[in-house]
Amino acid sequence: MDYLKFDKARLVNTEYSLKKEFIRTNRAGSFASSTIINCNTRKYHGLLICPIENFGGDNHVLLSSVDETLLQHGAPFNLGIHKFPGEYSPKGHKYVREFGMDPTPVITYRVGGIVLKKEFLLVEKEQRVLIRYTLVEANSPTTIRFQPFLAFRSIHTLTKANLEANTRASIVDNGIGLKLYNGFPYLFMQTSKKSEFVHVPDWYYNVEYKEEKKRGYDCHEDLYVPGYFEMEIKKDEPIVFSAGTEEISPKLILKQFNSEIKKRVVRDSFENCLENSAEQFISRKGKETSIINGFPWFSTSERNTYLALPGLTLARNDEKTFLEVLNTAYDKILYRFSKDSARYTGKDSVDVPLWFFWTLQKYVEFGADKVKLWQKFSKKIKEVFNYYKFGSRLAIKMHDNGLLWNIRKGVTWMNVQNNGDFVNRRMGYVVELNALWYNAVCFALEMAVEANDKDFIADWKDHPDTINKSFIETFWSEERNYLADYVDDTHKSWAIRPNQMFAVSLPYSCLEKGQKKSILDIIERDLLTPRGLRTLSPNHHEYIGVFKGNEWDRNCAFHFGSVFPWLFGHFADAYLGLYKAGGESTIQRYLNGFEYCLHEHGLGSISEIYDGNPPHKPNEATSYALSVAEIIRVSKMLNQSSFK
């Protein structure tokens, strides 16, 4: 029985089925995404979305969808479904009987005495989607028709009918090739069985994307349909529709599908779903290996790379990929300090180099040799430290008290903007930034001592005590028994946020045991939920418990109450570090609760954020690397607990 499976009773209810989305990726950088009834609700949905080198490698939707029509005795039954203003047309979801995900997305339709199974996958190393159709039952001769809907546009934009589109189709074996606009590759659409292509070009106007409308964005676009493919289909006969950027021999299409499906990971458990989801975030282009932040709209970022890397690789015993990603990311770590930093989009992310040290610490826990790490990375580590110590083009500098002072807003992970202005102030001394700084200095000294780097030790050996003393004096409140979120020229922010947790969870901490316990008690009381940690206490007057509305409203809610699953990983570090074996049952109980997430939004994966208020509905990216990574890491942490 499939682990992720949905029956007719739920599928025909669009209020239910349109909230369930799937994502599939491949090693060529392509992905496919839609809802479980194949009705696209986002501009980011499509069956073949791939990077186009002529446009900077950004993702573009080539094939938006394919409508299938079954014909018996001259009567057509259209299995497709699209949302238009005020209506759905056609309404093929009424024929859907089952949707499953094992080992690849499969939809079963029943139309009278006809039962049709539809399976699709992306070819591992090509820009190609394959859709296999199998007629399971039929009492009369049956014809099948494929009608492709084309977009040829960036995932972040929408297209309209226009005269610039090149609608001329080139005839190829069992299909056609089309390139709507210059710069795009040809899209070759072919069938494994001889078919007739009927050229009836047309634009379908005002296709509506429900989720974009809900998010306050433009939500209508026109899709181009060049015509349709038609052929007879016999019982138990598999027919494969192929859409790719290179032409393929029709004789190879079915063989390729059969070969590719054998490579798929079975999704029959919580662990296997997370394993498969983790693989989808790894991107390899040329000599570079990176982590995609999430789907369906993210690319990569340095901070998320360092934060997600241990969970996506080391927790799965994939040291090779860990090193590939680490080397790619670390090569860029000094860009923010360079003369050309103004052209570098991540220049103001002042915490990123400090998260690198946490990533290295997880590698040491995995078994890495500290002396070898120092030999490899010490040159850049020393440069990074000097940039912090003496100031740089970054908006940050170490003060005489050892703490880092930040002169700009929006340079930490809470960096959402509205109309160019950051929603969170968070300037001056920022709590997690200085917790990370203390951890980085201590760990660097630990490596330097083992490597006998006397010069570095002499330069930095007195800093930990100075930082420790100043950290407590600056952030700790004996009256409140927790840490300030930030301290600037005008006031201390006593908003209860998860940022103070890093001062507990990091391997090197300025806090004593009693202080750690007090902080965790407050976090557990105000911030901990079944989906991770809230970004602000519900008792705060600025708390927003539901993530909804237009872009402005959502940005305001993002770090003012929304729940982030990835924070649970660091809470687990802190909790188990304090309570040892006595804390395992609590962490296990919360970990078990994440299994429901796999059936809730992005099937088989975990979303980016959740509402702060119960029932903690999922929002934003349907599959988020940091969320998946940290849940995998916590699971591995419990399975390999040294307390057992």
XYZ file of C-alpha atoms in Angstrom:
644
model
C 0.000 0.000 0.000
C 1.270 3.487 -0.898
C 2.447 5.668 1.968
C 1.186 8.800 0.181
C -2.171 7.919 -1.338
C -5.459 9.748 -1.870
C -8.833 8.311 -2.935
C -11.790 9.632 -4.928
C -13.686 10.999 -1.941
C -10.912 13.495 -1.240
C -9.716 14.092 -4.790
C -13.027 15.368 -6.174
C -13.163 17.981 -3.418
C -11.106 20.807 -4.899
C -10.948 22.611 -1.543
C -8.938 19.605 -0.362
C -7.077 18.384 -3.447
C -5.837 21.782 -4.655
C -3.957 22.241 -1.380
C -1.919 19.085 -1.965
C 1.099 19.661 -4.197
C 3.953 17.498 -5.414
C 7.450 18.302 -6.596
C 9.830 16.201 -8.666
C 13.355 17.195 -9.682
C 16.275 15.757 -11.621
C 20.050 16.114 -11.816
C 19.797 18.372 -14.863
C 18.215 21.123 -12.774
C 14.664 20.580 -14.032
C 11.588 20.141 -11.900
C 7.890 19.419 -12.253
C 5.217 20.551 -9.839
C 1.441 20.677 -9.665
C -1.490 19.638 -7.489
C -2.584 16.033 -7.081
C -5.382 16.502 -9.643
C -3.003 18.214 -12.093
C -4.702 21.606 -11.847
C -1.985 24.256 -11.703
C -2.618 26.792 -8.947
C 0.712 28.649 -9.104
C 2.746 30.289 -11.843
C 5.512 28.026 -10.535
C 3.607 24.892 -11.529
C 4.385 22.992 -14.699
C 5.389 19.609 -16.070
C 8.760 20.713 -17.477
C 10.474 23.619 -15.745
C 14.160 23.895 -16.487
C 17.112 26.294 -16.325
C 17.812 28.192 -19.544
C 21.471 29.136 -19.920
C 20.691 32.000 -22.309
C 18.750 33.628 -19.470
C 21.360 33.277 -16.738
C 20.427 29.721 -15.860
C 17.110 30.835 -14.348
C 14.196 28.414 -14.338
C 11.580 28.705 -17.059
C 8.270 26.928 -17.615
C 8.237 25.258 -21.027
C 5.418 22.718 -20.702
C 2.695 23.936 -18.364
C 0.369 20.930 -18.596
C -1.051 18.222 -20.829
C -4.796 17.603 -21.147
C -5.805 14.054 -21.991
C -9.078 13.169 -23.690
C -10.469 9.641 -23.974
C -12.844 8.877 -26.855
C -15.229 5.937 -27.107
C -18.061 5.631 -29.641
C -17.315 9.202 -30.699
C -17.891 10.602 -27.208
C -15.005 12.625 -25.710
C -14.129 12.639 -22.001
C -11.597 15.353 -21.166
C -9.481 14.486 -18.121
C -7.871 17.913 -17.802
C -8.754 20.686 -15.371
C -7.985 24.398 -15.479
C -9.196 27.292 -13.395
C -10.646 30.255 -15.253
C -12.336 33.299 -13.693
C -15.468 31.980 -12.001
C -15.203 28.371 -13.167
C -13.195 25.203 -13.701
C -13.087 23.914 -17.270
C -12.883 21.127 -18.171
C -13.677 19.264 -14.955
C -11.598 16.158 -15.416
C -11.040 15.784 -11.674
C -14.473 14.148 -11.425
C -12.967 11.126 -13.197
C -9.991 10.795 -10.849
C -10.208 7.719 -8.646
C -6.785 7.620 -6.991
C -3.506 9.491 -6.639
C -0.307 7.899 -5.333
C 3.388 8.796 -5.113
C 5.186 5.467 -5.040
C 7.615 5.308 -6.721
C 6.535 8.254 -8.872
C 3.327 10.321 -9.133
C 0.490 8.241 -10.577
C -3.140 9.169 -11.198
C -5.868 6.651 -11.947
C -8.981 7.757 -13.884
C -12.267 5.922 -14.390
C -14.665 6.948 -17.149
C -17.540 4.492 -17.328
C -15.935 1.182 -18.248
C -12.529 2.786 -18.935
C -9.729 2.790 -16.365
C -6.594 4.738 -17.319
C -3.376 4.974 -15.294
C -1.088 7.974 -15.776
C 2.488 8.013 -14.405
C 5.138 10.634 -14.962
C 8.774 11.263 -14.148
C 11.700 13.446 -15.080
C 14.673 11.847 -16.804
C 17.639 11.933 -14.430
C 20.182 13.854 -16.497
C 18.120 15.385 -19.301
C 15.642 18.227 -19.647
C 12.818 15.804 -20.309
C 9.516 14.718 -18.773
C 7.993 11.341 -19.605
C 4.312 10.512 -19.046
C 3.256 6.874 -19.341
C -0.381 5.983 -19.980
C -1.711 2.468 -19.463
C -5.261 1.418 -20.339
C -6.114 -0.884 -17.427
C -9.723 -1.579 -18.421
C -11.780 -0.907 -21.568
C -14.849 -2.625 -23.037
C -14.723 -0.871 -26.406
C -12.126 0.530 -28.815
C -10.548 3.600 -27.228
C -8.702 6.592 -28.608
C -6.505 8.908 -26.523
C -5.711 12.525 -27.293
C -2.875 14.639 -25.817
C -3.196 18.427 -25.820
C -0.037 20.256 -24.597
C -0.261 23.725 -23.003
C 2.919 25.786 -23.493
C 4.198 28.787 -21.541
C 7.865 29.496 -22.470
C 8.427 32.065 -19.704
C 10.251 32.631 -16.426
C 8.768 30.988 -13.352
C 8.408 34.470 -11.822
C 6.346 35.988 -14.643
C 3.187 35.286 -16.615
C 2.675 35.282 -20.370
C -0.014 36.734 -22.602
C -1.077 35.974 -26.155
C 1.162 37.913 -28.521
C 2.224 38.199 -32.118
C 5.918 37.672 -31.331
C 5.432 33.997 -30.495
C 6.776 31.699 -33.194
C 3.937 29.187 -33.463
C 5.402 27.285 -36.413
C 5.878 23.607 -35.528
C 8.634 21.436 -36.993
C 7.663 17.847 -37.726
C 9.866 15.175 -36.111
C 9.453 11.415 -35.626
C 6.111 10.820 -33.893
C 5.806 14.455 -32.893
C 6.707 18.105 -33.289
C 9.293 20.646 -32.176
C 8.462 24.196 -31.113
C 10.438 27.248 -29.990
C 8.081 30.091 -29.173
C 10.752 32.757 -28.583
C 14.409 33.434 -29.356
C 16.836 32.314 -26.685
C 14.763 29.318 -25.682
C 15.588 25.764 -26.728
C 13.210 23.801 -28.890
C 10.660 21.721 -27.018
C 10.261 18.367 -28.733
C 6.959 16.613 -28.004
C 6.845 13.021 -29.165
C 4.984 9.783 -28.499
C 6.321 6.260 -28.184
C 3.563 4.992 -30.496
C 2.804 6.342 -33.941
C 0.348 9.188 -33.548
C -1.413 11.750 -35.663
C -0.688 15.356 -34.812
C -3.614 17.638 -35.632
C -2.416 21.223 -36.036
C -5.099 23.467 -34.502
C -3.104 26.314 -32.881
C -4.896 28.417 -30.317
C -4.380 30.521 -27.205
C -6.261 29.679 -24.038
C -6.978 32.976 -22.321
C -7.077 33.911 -18.633
C -5.948 30.681 -17.046
C -6.166 31.545 -13.367
C -3.701 30.539 -10.659
C -5.570 30.354 -7.378
C -2.557 30.595 -5.084
C -1.140 33.641 -6.875
C -4.505 35.392 -6.524
C -4.555 34.525 -2.831
C -1.035 35.969 -2.435
C -2.035 39.256 -4.074
C -0.061 38.771 -7.300
C -1.040 38.799 -10.972
C -2.794 35.496 -11.488
C -4.015 35.244 -15.097
C -2.084 34.124 -18.123
C -2.618 32.903 -21.664
C -1.208 29.527 -22.683
C -0.470 28.413 -26.212
C -1.813 25.084 -27.499
C -0.327 24.022 -30.869
C -2.867 21.237 -31.462
C -3.185 17.664 -30.260
C -1.760 14.181 -30.687
C -4.221 11.336 -31.252
C -3.885 7.563 -31.413
C -5.634 4.328 -30.536
C -4.767 2.836 -27.154
C -5.296 -0.830 -26.359
C -5.806 -2.561 -23.027
C -2.555 -3.053 -21.071
C -0.672 -1.146 -23.770
C 1.720 1.502 -22.368
C 2.047 4.706 -24.374
C 4.558 7.358 -23.350
C 4.382 11.067 -24.117
C 7.810 12.728 -24.085
C 8.581 16.452 -23.856
C 12.248 17.448 -23.860
C 14.744 19.967 -25.150
C 16.344 17.367 -27.406
C 14.729 15.083 -29.948
C 14.586 11.397 -29.065
C 14.011 8.247 -31.115
C 10.425 7.060 -30.481
C 11.795 3.528 -30.082
C 13.729 4.640 -27.006
C 10.965 6.526 -25.191
C 9.270 3.569 -23.472
C 12.639 1.951 -22.718
C 13.834 5.173 -21.117
C 10.757 5.368 -18.905
C 11.193 1.755 -17.759
C 14.868 2.370 -17.032
C 14.293 5.614 -15.151
C 11.510 4.323 -12.923
C 13.815 1.624 -11.537
C 16.068 4.358 -10.122
C 13.320 5.898 -8.008
C 13.451 5.706 -4.197
C 10.440 4.005 -2.675
C 8.428 6.404 -0.507
C 6.924 3.965 1.951
C 7.915 5.622 5.230
C 8.667 8.914 6.958
C 12.399 8.264 6.635
C 12.310 7.311 2.938
C 10.246 10.370 2.037
C 12.747 12.641 3.749
C 15.612 10.790 2.059
C 14.081 11.397 -1.341
C 13.240 14.991 -0.533
C 16.811 15.664 0.604
C 18.206 14.485 -2.725
C 16.029 16.964 -4.607
C 17.828 19.964 -3.115
C 21.294 18.962 -4.384
C 22.180 20.752 -7.616
C 25.228 19.958 -9.743
C 26.252 22.307 -12.548
C 29.663 21.814 -14.060
C 32.237 21.773 -11.266
C 29.925 23.385 -8.719
C 27.618 21.574 -6.314
C 25.118 23.645 -4.399
C 21.940 23.431 -2.360
C 18.666 24.802 -3.690
C 16.858 26.582 -0.848
C 13.490 25.141 -1.729
C 10.744 24.661 -4.274
C 9.054 25.882 -6.281
C 10.659 29.363 -6.496
C 13.984 29.459 -4.649
C 17.531 29.304 -5.964
C 20.549 29.090 -3.621
C 21.910 31.195 -0.748
C 25.045 30.915 1.381
C 23.380 31.068 4.777
C 20.890 28.325 3.979
C 23.656 26.269 2.415
C 25.692 26.179 5.638
C 22.606 25.636 7.790
C 21.146 22.821 5.668
C 24.362 21.099 4.636
C 24.913 18.839 7.701
C 21.340 17.530 7.662
C 21.149 16.980 3.904
C 24.498 15.197 3.696
C 26.318 14.146 6.881
C 23.128 12.953 8.590
C 22.675 10.696 5.549
C 26.342 9.583 5.583
C 27.038 11.414 2.331
C 30.450 12.910 3.034
C 31.305 13.224 -0.651
C 28.439 15.612 -1.396
C 29.122 17.498 1.848
C 32.655 18.293 0.699
C 31.552 19.190 -2.821
C 29.016 21.698 -1.518
C 31.349 23.025 1.191
C 34.135 23.699 -1.298
C 31.738 25.465 -3.683
C 30.336 27.660 -0.910
C 33.603 28.395 0.854
C 35.222 29.655 -2.326
C 32.764 32.581 -2.126
C 33.015 33.353 1.574
C 35.318 36.364 1.138
C 33.303 37.951 -1.696
C 31.369 40.126 0.780
C 34.657 41.671 1.970
C 36.130 42.344 -1.467
C 36.406 45.555 -3.461
C 33.628 44.275 -5.714
C 31.283 43.523 -2.808
C 28.746 46.072 -4.057
C 27.999 43.696 -6.903
C 27.664 40.725 -4.586
C 24.063 40.055 -3.551
C 25.003 38.451 -0.229
C 27.404 41.177 0.926
C 25.282 42.303 3.881
C 24.624 38.854 5.338
C 27.053 39.403 8.171
C 26.292 36.123 9.963
C 27.041 33.834 7.013
C 30.804 33.365 7.619
C 30.022 32.514 11.253
C 27.563 29.752 10.299
C 30.441 28.193 8.365
C 32.080 27.350 11.713
C 28.936 25.562 12.928
C 28.953 23.517 9.728
C 32.604 22.587 10.322
C 31.787 21.580 13.905
C 29.161 19.172 12.613
C 31.799 17.760 10.283
C 34.144 17.241 13.229
C 31.336 15.394 15.031
C 31.069 13.253 11.906
C 34.742 12.347 12.260
C 36.749 15.010 10.433
C 40.289 15.754 11.567
C 40.606 19.241 13.087
C 44.262 19.619 12.142
C 43.519 18.917 8.484
C 40.572 21.306 8.552
C 42.788 24.051 9.970
C 45.423 23.420 7.357
C 42.832 23.716 4.613
C 40.767 26.647 5.857
C 42.967 28.650 8.236
C 44.098 31.255 5.691
C 40.553 32.393 4.943
C 39.502 32.000 8.577
C 42.195 34.474 9.597
C 41.073 36.912 6.909
C 37.452 36.630 8.020
C 38.389 37.256 11.655
C 40.453 40.295 10.750
C 37.617 41.733 8.698
C 35.326 41.434 11.714
C 37.955 42.726 14.126
C 39.124 45.768 12.223
C 36.051 46.573 10.200
C 35.441 46.128 6.503
C 33.014 46.879 3.765
C 30.543 44.900 5.816
C 28.247 46.880 8.069
C 29.838 45.321 11.142
C 32.860 45.691 13.388
C 34.162 44.267 16.649
C 34.110 46.770 19.512
C 36.673 46.930 22.289
C 34.379 44.794 24.467
C 34.797 41.928 21.967
C 31.221 42.035 20.665
C 30.195 42.594 17.064
C 28.291 45.808 16.409
C 26.023 45.905 13.383
C 25.106 49.286 11.871
C 22.451 48.146 9.391
C 19.065 46.482 9.496
C 18.355 43.300 7.565
C 21.761 41.648 7.806
C 20.708 38.561 9.806
C 18.329 35.767 8.880
C 15.323 37.921 9.866
C 15.723 40.108 6.795
C 12.306 40.494 5.136
C 11.632 43.832 3.427
C 8.568 45.885 2.521
C 9.155 48.497 -0.177
C 12.893 48.405 0.444
C 12.621 48.868 4.221
C 13.390 45.982 6.554
C 10.500 44.886 8.748
C 12.778 44.019 11.684
C 15.049 46.686 13.179
C 17.647 44.377 14.826
C 20.692 46.678 14.771
C 23.560 47.187 17.189
C 24.526 44.146 19.253
C 22.453 41.234 17.911
C 22.161 38.209 20.184
C 22.629 35.270 17.783
C 25.317 37.129 15.838
C 27.430 37.456 18.960
C 26.649 33.914 20.101
C 27.923 32.748 16.717
C 30.977 35.007 17.019
C 31.914 33.568 20.412
C 31.407 30.020 19.098
C 33.523 30.726 15.994
C 36.443 32.224 17.954
C 36.465 29.352 20.443
C 36.297 26.695 17.746
C 38.996 28.363 15.650
C 41.257 28.384 18.695
C 40.454 24.717 19.317
C 41.604 23.838 15.797
C 44.640 26.140 16.017
C 45.768 24.556 19.291
C 45.676 21.085 17.772
C 47.514 22.358 14.698
C 50.004 24.255 16.903
C 49.405 27.587 15.138
C 51.165 29.716 17.748
C 50.697 33.055 16.003
C 46.921 32.687 15.739
C 46.689 31.471 19.337
C 48.676 34.466 20.552
C 46.455 36.894 18.619
C 43.111 35.452 19.727
C 43.533 33.537 23.008
C 42.263 36.405 25.189
C 39.167 37.137 23.121
C 36.824 34.401 24.407
C 36.919 35.682 27.995
C 36.331 39.242 26.846
C 33.429 38.249 24.600
C 31.915 36.025 27.294
C 31.939 38.737 29.942
C 30.544 41.393 27.586
C 27.875 39.044 26.226
C 26.391 38.438 29.676
C 26.623 42.103 30.655
C 24.973 43.207 27.428
C 22.224 40.653 26.853
C 21.335 38.875 30.105
C 18.555 40.080 32.406
C 18.521 38.764 35.960
C 14.986 40.066 36.334
C 13.587 38.437 33.188
C 15.877 35.395 33.139
C 16.441 35.487 29.389
C 18.507 37.309 26.759
C 17.729 40.513 24.892
C 17.157 40.034 21.174
C 19.306 43.038 20.285
C 20.775 46.104 21.973
C 21.261 49.338 20.059
C 21.933 52.991 20.855
C 18.424 53.633 22.123
C 17.091 50.523 23.842
C 17.223 46.793 24.508
C 14.654 44.608 22.770
C 13.119 42.143 25.221
C 10.844 40.553 22.627
C 10.891 36.789 23.161
C 12.289 35.382 19.935
C 14.119 32.148 19.083
C 17.403 33.946 18.345
C 18.563 33.683 21.964
C 18.293 29.906 21.635
C 21.500 29.797 19.585
C 23.376 31.013 22.657
C 22.241 27.729 24.236
C 22.470 25.353 21.271
C 25.893 26.217 19.826
C 28.813 24.016 20.956
C 30.495 26.949 22.716
C 28.186 28.995 24.918
C 28.640 32.032 27.184
C 25.832 30.807 29.437
C 25.802 28.822 32.641
C 23.547 25.804 33.069
C 20.897 27.683 35.052
C 20.693 30.410 32.423
C 20.332 27.830 29.664
C 17.486 26.135 31.511
C 15.676 29.399 32.084
C 15.892 30.320 28.393
C 14.698 26.896 27.247
C 11.787 27.022 29.678
C 10.659 30.323 28.166
C 11.147 29.083 24.590
C 9.227 25.900 25.363
C 6.418 27.925 26.928
C 6.099 30.684 24.310
C 7.669 29.518 21.057
C 7.676 25.728 20.731
C 4.873 24.247 18.579
C 4.330 20.894 16.824
C 5.773 22.460 13.653
C 8.872 24.137 15.048
C 9.479 27.448 16.796
C 7.528 30.672 16.528
C 9.520 33.754 15.603
C 7.812 35.846 18.275
C 5.924 35.158 21.481
C 2.103 35.232 21.170
C 2.136 37.512 24.203
C 3.903 40.263 22.275
C 1.719 43.096 20.982
C 3.177 42.774 17.465
C 2.540 39.013 17.204
C 0.794 37.869 13.999
C -0.501 34.319 14.309
C -1.816 33.680 10.785
C 0.233 34.063 7.612
C -2.124 35.486 4.996
C -2.951 38.448 2.789
C -0.984 40.363 0.198
C 2.794 40.570 0.015
C 2.980 43.405 2.545
C 0.844 41.575 5.102
C 2.715 38.321 4.643
C 6.083 40.010 5.009
C 4.919 41.568 8.259
C 3.908 38.133 9.549
C 7.035 36.330 8.374
C 9.179 36.942 11.457
C 6.461 38.154 13.810
C 4.934 34.842 14.775
C 5.303 32.425 11.874
C 6.732 29.014 12.761
C 9.962 27.728 11.189
C 10.552 23.952 11.320
C 14.326 24.319 10.934
C 14.570 26.011 14.318
C 13.445 22.748 15.917
C 16.830 21.234 15.043
C 18.658 23.829 17.110
C 16.101 23.534 19.895
C 16.855 19.799 19.944
C 20.591 20.552 20.167
C 19.970 22.847 23.129
C 17.455 20.581 24.861
C 19.485 17.384 24.568
C 22.642 19.255 25.482
C 21.008 20.334 28.724
C 18.862 17.341 29.658
C 20.863 14.524 27.976
C 18.931 11.232 27.884
C 16.164 12.768 29.980
C 15.218 15.026 27.083
C 15.004 12.378 24.370
C 11.340 11.464 24.874
C 10.293 15.107 24.480
C 12.295 15.589 21.294
C 11.062 12.259 19.910
C 7.446 13.222 20.561
C 7.788 16.457 18.624
C 9.772 14.742 15.863
C 6.989 12.183 15.369
C 4.546 15.028 14.803
C 6.373 16.126 11.659
C 5.262 12.979 9.835
C 1.858 14.531 9.261
C 3.555 17.346 7.329
C 4.445 14.925 4.533
C 0.744 14.457 3.717
C -0.296 18.044 4.202
C 1.131 20.522 1.668
C 4.180 19.560 -0.379
C 3.698 15.798 -0.457
C 6.636 13.847 0.912
C 8.370 17.014 2.097
C 8.153 19.803 4.701
C 7.085 23.380 4.038
C 9.016 26.563 4.698
C 6.820 28.052 7.429
C 3.602 27.408 9.359
C 1.065 29.629 11.066
C 1.922 30.596 14.615
C -1.637 29.839 15.689
C -3.089 26.314 15.809
C -3.713 24.299 13.709
C -0.431 25.673 12.280
C -1.313 25.580 8.583
C 1.601 25.347 6.114
C 2.669 28.322 3.998
C 5.185 29.559 1.427
C 7.580 27.077 -0.235
C 6.031 23.610 -0.365
C 9.402 21.907 -0.008
C 12.140 23.674 1.953
C 15.718 22.459 2.270
C 16.312 23.772 5.793
C 13.094 22.230 7.111
C 13.906 18.816 5.666
C 17.581 18.988 6.649
C 16.990 19.742 10.309
C 14.295 17.099 10.752
C 16.651 14.522 9.214
C 19.441 15.717 11.512
C 17.264 15.446 14.629
C 16.173 11.950 13.606
C 19.790 10.913 13.142
C 20.695 12.567 16.449
C 18.157 10.441 18.311
C 19.029 7.230 16.466
C 22.716 7.613 17.300
C 22.295 9.103 20.750
C 25.342 8.710 22.981
C 23.015 8.692 25.977
C 21.599 5.253 25.173
